[in-house]
Coordinates of N, CA and C in Angstrom, one line a residue:
R1 N 9.7 12.8 2.2 CA 8.3 13.1 1.8 C 8.2 13.3 0.4
L2 N 6.8 13.1 -0.1 CA 6.6 13.3 -1.5 C 5.0 13.8 -1.5
Q3 N 4.7 14.1 -2.7 CA 3.4 14.7 -2.9 C 2.5 13.7 -3.8
C4 N 1.3 13.2 -3.3 CA 0.4 12.3 -4.0 C 0.0 12.9 -5.2
E5 N -0.4 11.9 -6.1 CA -1.0 12.5 -7.5 C -2.5 12.9 -7.1
L6 N -3.2 13.2 -8.2 CA -4.6 13.7 -8.1 C -5.3 12.9 -8.8
P7 N -6.8 12.5 -8.3 CA -7.2 13.0 -6.9 C -6.7 12.3 -5.9
A8 N -6.6 13.1 -4.7 CA -6.2 12.4 -3.5 C -7.2 11.6 -2.9
L9 N -7.4 10.6 -3.5 CA -8.4 9.5 -3.3 C -7.9 8.0 -3.3
S10 N -8.5 7.1 -2.4 CA -7.6 6.0 -2.2 C -7.6 5.0 -3.1
R11 N -8.6 4.7 -3.9 CA -8.4 3.6 -4.9 C -7.4 4.0 -6.0
P12 N -7.7 5.3 -6.5 CA -6.8 5.8 -7.6 C -5.5 5.8 -7.3
L13 N -5.2 6.1 -5.9 CA -3.7 6.0 -5.6 C -3.2 4.7 -5.0
Y14 N -3.9 3.8 -4.8 CA -3.4 2.4 -4.6 C -2.9 1.9 -6.0
E15 N -3.8 2.3 -7.0 CA -3.4 2.1 -8.5 C -2.1 2.7 -8.7
C16 N -2.1 4.0 -8.4 CA -0.8 4.7 -8.8 C 0.6 4.2 -8.3
I17 N 0.6 3.8 -6.8 CA 1.5 3.4 -6.2 C 2.0 1.9 -6.7
L18 N 1.0 1.2 -7.0 CA 1.3 -0.3 -7.5 C 1.7 -0.4 -8.9
T19 N 1.1 0.6 -9.7 CA 1.5 0.5 -11.2 C 2.3 1.6 -11.7
G20 N 2.6 2.7 -10.9 CA 3.3 3.7 -11.6 C 2.7 4.7 -12.4
V21 N 1.2 4.4 -12.6 CA 0.4 5.2 -13.5 C -0.6 6.1 -12.8
P22 N -0.5 7.2 -13.1 CA -1.5 8.4 -12.3 C -2.9 8.2 -12.8
P23 N -3.8 8.5 -11.9 CA -5.4 8.3 -12.1 C -5.9 8.6 -13.5
V24 N -5.2 10.0 -14.2 CA -5.8 10.3 -15.3 C -5.5 9.7 -16.2
D25 N -4.4 8.8 -16.2 CA -4.2 7.7 -17.1 C -4.8 6.6 -17.1
S26 N -4.6 6.1 -15.9 CA -5.4 4.6 -15.5 C -6.6 4.5 -15.6
G27 N -7.4 5.5 -15.6 CA -8.9 5.5 -15.5 C -9.6 5.2 -14.2
I28 N -8.7 4.9 -13.1 CA -9.3 4.5 -11.8 C -9.4 6.2 -11.3
V29 N -10.1 6.8 -11.5 CA -10.3 8.3 -10.9 C -11.1 8.7 -9.8
H30 N -11.9 7.5 -9.3 CA -12.5 7.9 -8.1 C -12.8 6.5 -7.4
N31 N -13.1 6.5 -6.2 CA -13.3 5.2 -5.4 C -14.2 4.3 -5.8
D32 N -15.2 4.6 -6.6 CA -16.3 3.8 -7.1 C -16.0 3.2 -8.3
V33 N -14.9 3.2 -9.0 CA -14.5 2.5 -10.0 C -14.1 1.1 -9.6
V34 N -15.1 0.2 -9.9 CA -14.9 -1.3 -9.4 C -14.7 -2.2 -10.6
R35 N -13.4 -2.3 -10.7 CA -12.9 -3.2 -11.9 C -11.5 -3.7 -11.8
L36 N -11.1 -4.8 -12.5 CA -9.5 -4.9 -12.5 C -8.8 -3.9 -13.1
S37 N -7.7 -3.6 -12.6 CA -6.7 -2.5 -13.4 C -6.4 -3.1 -14.6
A38 N -6.2 -2.1 -15.5 CA -5.8 -2.4 -17.1 C -4.2 -2.3 -17.2
E39 N -3.7 -2.1 -15.7 CA -2.3 -2.0 -16.0 C -1.4 -2.9 -15.4
R40 N 0.0 -2.9 -15.5 CA 0.6 -4.1 -15.1 C 1.4 -3.3 -13.6
S41 N 1.1 -4.2 -12.7 CA 1.4 -3.9 -11.4 C 2.8 -4.5 -10.9
I42 N 3.2 -4.1 -9.7 CA 4.4 -4.8 -9.1 C 3.9 -6.3 -9.1
F43 N 2.9 -6.7 -8.8 CA 2.5 -8.1 -8.4 C 2.5 -8.8 -9.7
H44 N 2.2 -8.3 -11.0 CA 2.3 -8.8 -12.2 C 3.8 -9.0 -12.6
Y45 N 4.7 -8.0 -12.4 CA 6.0 -8.2 -12.8 C 6.7 -9.3 -11.9
A46 N 6.4 -9.2 -10.8 CA 7.1 -10.4 -9.8 C 6.6 -11.6 -10.0
Q47 N 5.3 -11.7 -10.3 CA 4.9 -13.0 -10.8 C 5.4 -13.6 -12.0
D48 N 5.6 -12.6 -13.0 CA 6.2 -13.0 -14.3 C 7.7 -13.5 -14.2
A49 N 8.3 -13.0 -13.2 CA 9.7 -13.4 -12.9 C 9.9 -14.4 -11.9
G50 N 8.8 -15.4 -11.5 CA 8.9 -16.4 -10.7 C 8.9 -16.0 -9.2
K51 N 8.6 -14.9 -8.9 CA 8.6 -14.3 -7.5 C 7.4 -14.6 -6.8
T52 N 7.4 -14.7 -5.5 CA 6.0 -15.0 -4.8 C 5.7 -13.6 -4.2
T53 N 4.3 -13.5 -4.4 CA 3.7 -12.1 -3.9 C 2.4 -12.3 -2.8
A54 N 2.4 -11.6 -2.0 CA 1.5 -11.6 -0.9 C 0.8 -10.2 -0.5
A55 N -0.2 -10.1 -0.1 CA -0.8 -8.9 0.4 C -1.8 -9.0 1.6
A56 N -1.6 -8.2 2.8 CA -2.4 -8.0 3.9 C -3.0 -6.7 3.6
A57 N -4.3 -6.6 3.0 CA -4.6 -5.2 2.5 C -6.1 -5.1 2.5
Y58 N -6.8 -3.8 2.2 CA -8.0 -3.5 2.0 C -8.7 -4.3 0.7
H59 N -9.9 -4.6 0.7 CA -10.3 -5.4 -0.4 C -10.3 -4.9 -1.7
W60 N -10.2 -3.4 -1.6 CA -10.0 -2.7 -3.1 C -8.8 -3.0 -3.9
V61 N -7.7 -3.5 -3.1 CA -6.5 -3.9 -3.7 C -6.7 -5.4 -4.4
S62 N -7.3 -6.3 -3.8 CA -8.0 -7.5 -4.4 C -8.8 -7.2 -5.6
E63 N -9.7 -6.0 -5.6 CA -10.5 -5.8 -6.7 C -9.7 -5.3 -8.0
L64 N -8.7 -4.6 -7.6 CA -7.7 -4.1 -8.6 C -6.8 -5.0 -9.4
Y65 N -6.4 -6.2 -8.6 CA -5.3 -7.1 -9.1 C -5.7 -8.6 -9.2
N66 N -6.8 -8.9 -8.4 CA -7.2 -10.5 -8.4 C -8.5 -10.6 -9.0
R67 N -9.4 -10.0 -8.4 CA -10.9 -10.5 -8.9 C -11.8 -9.1 -8.5
A68 N -12.6 -8.9 -9.4 CA -13.7 -7.8 -9.1 C -15.0 -8.2 -9.8
P69 N -16.0 -7.9 -9.0 CA -16.1 -7.3 -7.6 C -15.7 -8.2 -6.6
F70 N -15.3 -7.7 -5.3 CA -14.9 -8.6 -4.3 C -16.2 -9.3 -3.5
H71 N -15.8 -10.5 -3.3 CA -16.8 -11.4 -2.6 C -16.1 -12.1 -1.3
A72 N -16.3 -11.6 -0.3 CA -15.7 -11.8 0.9 C -15.5 -13.5 1.2
A73 N -16.4 -14.2 1.0 CA -16.5 -15.5 1.1 C -15.4 -16.3 0.2
R74 N -15.4 -15.8 -1.0 CA -14.5 -16.3 -2.0 C -13.0 -15.6 -1.9
D75 N -12.9 -14.1 -1.5 CA -11.7 -13.6 -1.7 C -10.9 -13.0 -0.4
R76 N -11.7 -13.2 0.5 CA -11.0 -12.7 1.9 C -9.7 -13.3 1.9
H77 N -9.6 -14.5 2.1 CA -8.4 -15.4 2.2 C -8.0 -16.0 0.8
S78 N -7.0 -15.8 0.3 CA -6.6 -16.5 -1.1 C -5.3 -16.8 -1.0
D79 N -5.2 -18.1 -1.7 CA -3.9 -18.9 -1.9 C -4.1 -19.3 -3.2
T80 N -4.0 -18.5 -4.3 CA -4.1 -19.0 -5.8 C -2.8 -18.5 -6.5
P81 N -2.1 -19.5 -6.8 CA -0.8 -19.2 -7.5 C -0.8 -18.5 -8.8
E82 N -2.2 -18.8 -9.5 CA -2.1 -18.2 -10.9 C -2.6 -16.6 -10.8
L83 N -3.1 -16.1 -9.7 CA -3.5 -14.7 -9.7 C -2.2 -13.9 -9.3
P84 N -2.4 -12.6 -9.7 CA -1.1 -11.6 -9.5 C -0.6 -11.7 -7.8
I85 N -1.6 -11.3 -7.1 CA -1.6 -11.6 -5.6 C -1.8 -12.9 -5.2
Q86 N -0.6 -13.7 -5.1 CA -0.9 -15.2 -5.0 C -1.6 -15.6 -3.6
H87 N -0.9 -14.9 -2.5 CA -1.4 -15.1 -1.2 C -2.0 -13.9 -0.4
G88 N -3.0 -13.8 -0.1 CA -3.7 -12.6 0.6 C -4.8 -12.9 1.7
H89 N -4.6 -11.8 2.4 CA -5.8 -11.6 3.5 C -6.2 -10.2 3.3
F90 N -7.5 -10.0 2.8 CA -8.2 -8.9 2.5 C -9.5 -8.4 3.6
Y91 N -9.3 -7.4 4.0 CA -10.3 -7.1 4.9 C -11.4 -5.9 4.4
Y92 N -12.6 -5.7 4.8 CA -13.4 -4.8 4.1 C -14.2 -4.1 5.0
E93 N -13.8 -3.9 6.1 CA -14.2 -2.8 7.1 C -13.2 -1.8 7.5
D94 N -13.4 -0.7 7.4 CA -12.4 0.4 7.6 C -11.7 0.3 9.1
H95 N -12.6 -0.1 10.1 CA -12.0 -0.3 11.5 C -11.6 -1.5 11.8
Y96 N -11.1 -2.5 10.7 CA -10.5 -3.6 10.8 C -9.2 -3.1 11.7
P97 N -8.9 -4.1 12.8 CA -7.7 -3.4 13.6 C -6.6 -3.6 13.0
D98 N -5.6 -2.5 13.2 CA -4.3 -2.6 12.6 C -3.5 -3.8 13.1
S99 N -3.7 -4.0 14.4 CA -3.0 -5.1 15.1 C -3.4 -6.4 14.4
H100 N -4.5 -6.5 14.1 CA -4.9 -7.9 13.3 C -4.2 -7.9 12.0
L101 N -4.2 -6.7 11.4 CA -3.8 -6.4 9.9 C -2.3 -7.0 9.9
F102 N -1.5 -6.3 10.8 CA 0.0 -6.6 11.0 C 0.1 -8.1 11.2
A103 N -0.6 -8.7 12.0 CA -0.5 -10.0 12.1 C -0.9 -10.9 11.0
D104 N -1.9 -10.6 10.3 CA -2.3 -11.3 9.1 C -1.0 -11.1 8.0
A105 N -0.2 -10.0 8.0 CA 0.9 -9.8 7.1 C 2.1 -10.9 7.5
E106 N 2.2 -10.9 8.9 CA 3.2 -11.6 9.3 C 3.2 -13.1 9.2
S107 N 1.7 -13.4 9.4 CA 1.4 -14.9 9.0 C 1.5 -15.2 7.6
L108 N 1.2 -14.3 6.6 CA 1.7 -14.5 5.3 C 3.2 -14.7 5.0
R109 N 3.9 -13.8 5.5 CA 5.3 -13.7 5.4 C 6.0 -15.0 6.1
L110 N 5.5 -15.5 7.1 CA 6.1 -16.6 7.7 C 5.6 -17.8 7.0
R111 N 4.6 -17.9 6.5 CA 4.1 -19.2 6.0 C 4.6 -19.3 4.2
H112 N 4.7 -18.2 3.6 CA 4.8 -18.3 2.2 C 6.3 -17.5 1.8
K113 N 6.9 -16.9 2.8 CA 8.1 -16.2 2.4 C 8.0 -15.5 1.2
P114 N 7.1 -14.3 1.1 CA 7.0 -13.9 -0.5 C 8.2 -13.1 -0.5
D115 N 8.4 -12.7 -1.9 CA 9.2 -11.8 -2.4 C 8.9 -10.6 -2.2
F116 N 7.7 -10.2 -2.4 CA 7.0 -8.9 -2.4 C 5.6 -9.2 -1.5
L117 N 5.7 -8.3 -0.2 CA 4.6 -8.4 0.5 C 4.0 -6.9 0.6
L118 N 2.6 -6.6 0.4 CA 2.1 -5.4 0.7 C 1.5 -5.4 2.0
V119 N 1.7 -4.6 3.0 CA 1.0 -4.5 4.3 C 0.3 -3.2 4.3
H120 N -1.1 -3.4 4.4 CA -2.0 -2.0 4.2 C -3.1 -1.9 5.4
P121 N -2.5 -1.2 6.3 CA -3.6 -1.0 7.6 C -4.2 0.2 7.2
M122 N -5.4 0.5 7.9 CA -6.3 1.5 7.4 C -6.9 2.3 8.8
N123 N -6.5 2.1 10.0 CA -7.0 2.8 11.1 C -6.6 4.2 11.1
V124 N -5.6 4.7 10.6 CA -5.1 6.0 10.6 C -6.1 7.0 9.6
D125 N -6.4 6.2 8.5 CA -7.3 7.0 7.7 C -8.7 6.9 8.3
D126 N -9.2 5.9 8.7 CA -10.3 5.8 9.4 C -10.5 7.0 10.6
A127 N -9.7 6.9 11.4 CA -9.6 8.0 12.5 C -9.8 9.4 11.9
G128 N -9.2 9.7 10.8 CA -9.2 10.9 10.1 C -10.5 11.3 9.6
H129 N -11.1 10.2 9.2 CA -12.6 10.5 8.6 C -13.6 10.7 9.7
K130 N -13.3 10.0 10.7 CA -14.3 10.3 11.8 C -14.0 11.4 12.8
H131 N -12.7 11.8 12.9 CA -12.3 12.9 13.9 C -11.4 14.2 13.0
G132 N -11.2 14.1 12.1 CA -10.3 15.1 11.1 C -9.0 15.2 11.6
L133 N -8.0 15.9 10.8 CA -6.6 16.0 11.0 C -6.1 16.5 12.4
D134 N -6.6 17.4 12.5 CA -6.2 18.1 14.0 C -7.1 17.5 15.2
S135 N -6.7 16.2 15.3 CA -7.5 15.6 16.6 C -6.7 14.7 17.1
S136 N -6.9 14.4 18.5 CA -5.9 13.5 19.4 C -6.3 12.0 18.7
Q137 N -7.5 11.9 18.3 CA -7.7 10.3 17.7 C -6.8 10.2 16.4
Y138 N -6.8 11.1 15.5 CA -5.9 10.9 14.3 C -4.4 10.6 14.8
R139 N -3.9 11.6 15.7 CA -2.7 11.5 16.1 C -2.3 10.2 16.7
N140 N -3.1 9.7 17.6 CA -3.0 8.5 18.3 C -3.0 7.2 17.3
A141 N -3.9 7.3 16.5 CA -4.0 6.3 15.6 C -2.6 6.1 14.6
A142 N -1.9 7.2 14.5 CA -0.6 7.1 13.8 C 0.6 6.5 14.9
R143 N 0.3 7.0 16.1 CA 1.2 6.5 17.0 C 1.0 4.8 17.1
R144 N 0.0 4.4 17.3 CA -0.4 3.0 17.4 C 0.2 2.3 16.1
A145 N 0.1 3.0 14.9 CA 0.7 2.2 13.7 C 2.0 2.3 13.9
D146 N 2.6 3.2 14.4 CA 4.3 3.2 14.6 C 4.6 2.3 15.6
I147 N 3.8 1.9 16.8 CA 4.3 1.0 17.7 C 4.2 -0.5 17.1
L148 N 2.8 -0.5 16.2 CA 2.9 -1.8 15.5 C 4.1 -2.2 14.6
L149 N 4.3 -1.2 13.8 CA 5.5 -1.4 12.6 C 6.8 -1.6 13.5
A150 N 7.2 -0.8 14.7 CA 8.3 -1.3 15.5 C 8.3 -2.7 16.0
E151 N 7.2 -3.3 16.2 CA 7.0 -4.7 16.5 C 7.7 -5.8 15.5
Y152 N 7.5 -5.3 14.1 CA 7.8 -6.2 13.2 C 8.9 -5.7 12.3
L153 N 9.3 -4.6 12.3 CA 10.3 -3.8 11.3 C 11.5 -4.6 11.4
Q154 N 12.2 -4.9 12.6 CA 13.4 -5.6 12.8 C 13.6 -7.0 12.3
R155 N 12.5 -7.6 12.6 CA 12.3 -9.1 12.1 C 12.5 -9.0 10.6
W156 N 11.8 -8.1 9.9 CA 11.8 -8.1 8.5 C 13.2 -7.9 8.0
L157 N 13.8 -6.8 8.6 CA 15.2 -6.3 8.1 C 16.2 -7.6 8.4
D158 N 15.9 -8.2 9.6 CA 16.8 -9.3 9.8 C 16.8 -10.6 8.8
D159 N 15.5 -10.6 8.2 CA 15.3 -11.7 7.2 C 15.6 -11.3 5.7
G160 N 16.3 -9.9 5.7 CA 16.8 -9.4 4.5 C 15.9 -8.8 3.6
Y161 N 14.6 -8.4 4.1 CA 13.8 -7.4 3.5 C 14.2 -6.0 3.5
Q162 N 13.7 -5.4 2.3 CA 14.0 -3.9 2.1 C 12.5 -3.5 2.4
V163 N 12.5 -2.4 3.2 CA 11.2 -2.1 3.6 C 11.1 -0.5 3.3
L164 N 9.7 -0.1 2.7 CA 9.3 1.1 2.2 C 8.1 1.4 2.8
V165 N 8.0 2.4 3.6 CA 6.8 2.9 4.3 C 6.4 4.2 3.6
T166 N 4.9 4.3 3.3 CA 4.5 5.5 2.6 C 2.9 5.4 2.9
A167 N 2.4 6.4 2.3 CA 0.9 6.5 2.5 C 0.2 7.0 1.0
D168 N -1.1 6.6 0.8 CA -1.5 7.1 -0.5 C -2.0 8.6 -0.6
H169 N -2.3 9.1 0.6 CA -2.8 10.7 0.8 C -3.0 11.0 2.2
G170 N -3.1 12.3 2.5 CA -3.2 12.9 3.8 C -4.7 13.0 4.3
M171 N -4.8 14.1 4.9 CA -6.2 14.2 5.6 C -6.4 15.7 5.9
N172 N -7.7 16.2 5.8 CA -7.8 17.5 6.2 C -8.8 17.7 7.5
N173 N -8.9 18.8 8.0 CA -9.9 19.1 9.2 C -11.3 18.9 8.9
D174 N -11.7 18.7 7.6 CA -13.2 18.6 7.3 C -13.4 17.1 7.4
R175 N -12.3 16.2 7.5 CA -12.5 14.9 7.8 C -12.6 14.2 6.5
S176 N -11.8 14.8 5.5 CA -11.7 14.1 4.1 C -10.5 14.5 3.4
H177 N -10.4 14.3 2.2 CA -9.4 14.3 1.3 C -9.8 14.1 -0.1
N178 N -9.5 15.1 -0.9 CA -9.9 15.1 -2.2 C -9.5 16.3 -3.0
G179 N -8.7 17.0 -2.2 CA -8.4 18.6 -2.7 C -7.0 19.0 -3.0
L180 N -6.6 20.2 -2.8 CA -5.3 20.6 -3.2 C -4.4 20.9 -2.0
L181 N -5.1 20.9 -0.8 CA -4.4 21.4 0.4 C -3.1 20.6 0.5
P182 N -2.2 21.3 1.0 CA -0.8 20.4 1.3 C -1.1 19.3 2.3
E183 N -1.9 19.5 3.3 CA -2.1 18.3 4.3 C -2.9 17.3 3.7
E184 N -3.6 17.5 2.6 CA -4.1 16.3 1.9 C -3.2 15.6 0.8
R185 N -2.1 16.4 0.2 CA -1.3 15.8 -0.7 C 0.0 15.4 -0.2
E186 N 0.7 15.9 1.0 CA 1.8 15.5 1.2 C 1.8 14.3 2.1
V187 N 2.7 13.1 1.7 CA 2.6 12.0 2.5 C 4.1 11.5 2.8
P188 N 4.2 10.8 3.8 CA 5.9 10.5 4.3 C 6.1 9.2 3.2
L189 N 7.4 9.1 3.3 CA 8.3 8.1 2.6 C 9.4 7.7 3.7
F190 N 9.4 6.7 4.0 CA 10.6 6.1 4.9 C 11.1 4.8 4.3
V191 N 12.4 4.6 4.3 CA 13.0 3.5 3.8 C 13.9 2.9 4.8
F192 N 14.0 1.6 4.8 CA 14.9 0.9 5.8 C 15.5 -0.3 5.0
G193 N 16.7 -0.5 5.1 CA 17.2 -1.6 4.4 C 18.6 -1.3 3.6
S194 N 19.3 -2.3 3.6 CA 20.8 -2.1 3.0 C 20.9 -1.6 1.3
A195 N 19.7 -1.7 0.8 CA 19.7 -1.4 -0.6 C 19.3 0.1 -0.9
F196 N 19.3 0.6 0.2 CA 18.8 2.3 0.0 C 19.9 2.9 0.1
S197 N 20.1 4.0 -0.6 CA 21.0 5.0 -0.5 C 21.1 5.9 0.6
L198 N 19.9 6.2 1.2 CA 19.6 7.3 2.3 C 20.2 8.8 1.5
N199 N 20.2 8.8 0.4 CA 20.6 10.2 -0.1 C 19.5 11.1 -0.1
T200 N 19.8 12.1 0.9 CA 18.8 13.3 1.1 C 18.4 14.1 -0.1
A201 N 19.2 13.9 -1.2 CA 18.9 14.9 -2.3 C 17.8 14.1 -3.1
A202 N 17.4 12.9 -2.9 CA 16.4 12.2 -3.6 C 15.1 13.0 -3.7
R203 N 14.4 12.9 -4.8 CA 13.3 13.5 -4.5 C 12.1 12.5 -5.5
P204 N 11.8 11.5 -4.8 CA 10.8 10.4 -5.5 C 9.5 10.9 -5.8
K205 N 8.9 10.6 -6.9 CA 7.5 10.9 -7.1 C 6.7 9.7 -6.8
Q206 N 5.3 9.8 -6.5 CA 4.6 8.8 -6.3 C 4.5 7.7 -7.5
T207 N 4.4 8.3 -8.5 CA 4.6 7.5 -10.0 C 5.8 6.5 -10.0
E208 N 6.8 7.0 -9.2 CA 8.1 6.3 -9.5 C 8.4 5.1 -8.3
L209 N 7.3 4.7 -7.5 CA 7.6 3.9 -6.2 C 7.4 2.5 -7.0
C210 N 6.6 2.2 -7.9 CA 6.3 0.9 -8.6 C 7.7 0.5 -9.1
G211 N 8.3 1.4 -10.0 CA 9.7 1.1 -10.8 C 10.6 0.8 -9.7
T212 N 10.6 1.7 -8.8 CA 11.9 1.5 -7.6 C 11.8 0.3 -7.0
L213 N 10.5 -0.2 -6.6 CA 10.3 -1.5 -5.9 C 10.6 -2.7 -6.9
C214 N 10.3 -2.5 -8.2 CA 10.7 -3.7 -9.2 C 12.3 -3.9 -9.4
E215 N 12.9 -2.6 -9.2 CA 14.3 -2.8 -9.3 C 14.9 -3.4 -7.9
L216 N 14.2 -3.2 -6.8 CA 14.7 -4.0 -5.5 C 14.3 -5.3 -5.7
L217 N 13.3 -5.8 -6.4 CA 13.1 -7.1 -6.7 C 13.8 -7.9 -7.8
G218 N 14.4 -6.8 -8.5 CA 15.3 -7.4 -9.6 C 14.7 -8.1 -10.9
V219 N 13.4 -7.5 -11.0 CA 12.6 -8.0 -12.1 C 12.3 -6.9 -13.2
A220 N 12.2 -7.5 -14.4 CA 12.2 -6.7 -15.4 C 10.7 -5.8 -15.5
H221 N 10.9 -4.5 -15.9 CA 9.8 -3.8 -15.9 C 10.0 -2.5 -16.9
D222 N 9.1 -1.7 -17.2 CA 9.0 -0.6 -17.9 C 8.6 0.6 -17.2
K223 N 8.8 0.7 -15.8 CA 8.1 1.7 -15.2 C 9.2 2.8 -14.8
P224 N 9.0 4.1 -14.7 CA 9.8 5.2 -14.1 C 10.2 4.8 -12.7
L225 N 11.4 5.2 -12.2 CA 11.8 5.0 -10.9 C 12.7 6.1 -10.6
C226 N 13.0 5.9 -9.2 CA 13.9 7.0 -8.5 C 15.2 6.3 -8.2
R227 N 16.2 6.5 -9.1 CA 17.5 5.8 -8.9 C 18.2 6.3 -7.8
E228 N 17.8 7.5 -7.3 CA 18.6 8.1 -6.3 C 18.3 7.6 -4.9
L229 N 17.2 7.0 -4.8 CA 16.9 6.0 -3.7 C 17.8 4.9 -3.4
L230 N 18.2 4.5 -4.5 CA 18.9 3.0 -4.5 C 20.4 3.2 -4.5
K231 N 21.2 2.4 -4.0 CA 22.6 2.3 -4.0 C 23.0 1.8 -5.3

């Protein structure tokens, strides 16, 4: 478990997770900042090292690292080696089914064998905004995501992937997030794979995830990382 950076909003925290830069420094300080990131992301470092990148993700990720603003006809399905996210399926409706999203990700994995693959479902957050934290809909959305992850996780591990599962932010009973409540800021972190230490004393920060993933990829970077997470 770790604590998200502030503000506890999606686009700023996508940027934080993928670049290691907190919102106050990246300038992505709310969800309506629509522009390419000015920072170096995992996608950039991997691409520079000759690795293959892919993402099945919300369209804001495309706007941060590929093209902004997002035009669905141009950007929804992307196979463009010169872009940081070389292969992508990007959705733009919050209720886009997680089942489809995981299938999109697996399709990218099987077709392109990416070294780094971002899998970014949205239905848990969507249920929270519609029904609040303490609701059966929110809990059941998380359970459905768990079932979907279970469908693919062992395949990924068998193919040699290291898997890190986390979230950008939490949710409150007002059906929102952008405050200081523990339920808005505390997010899970699960790791699977032979490269992880499983050290229970590790205390990773959200700003250290980018560097930690770059270490797993074996690519040069200048980001902070949590060495205790790794063997």
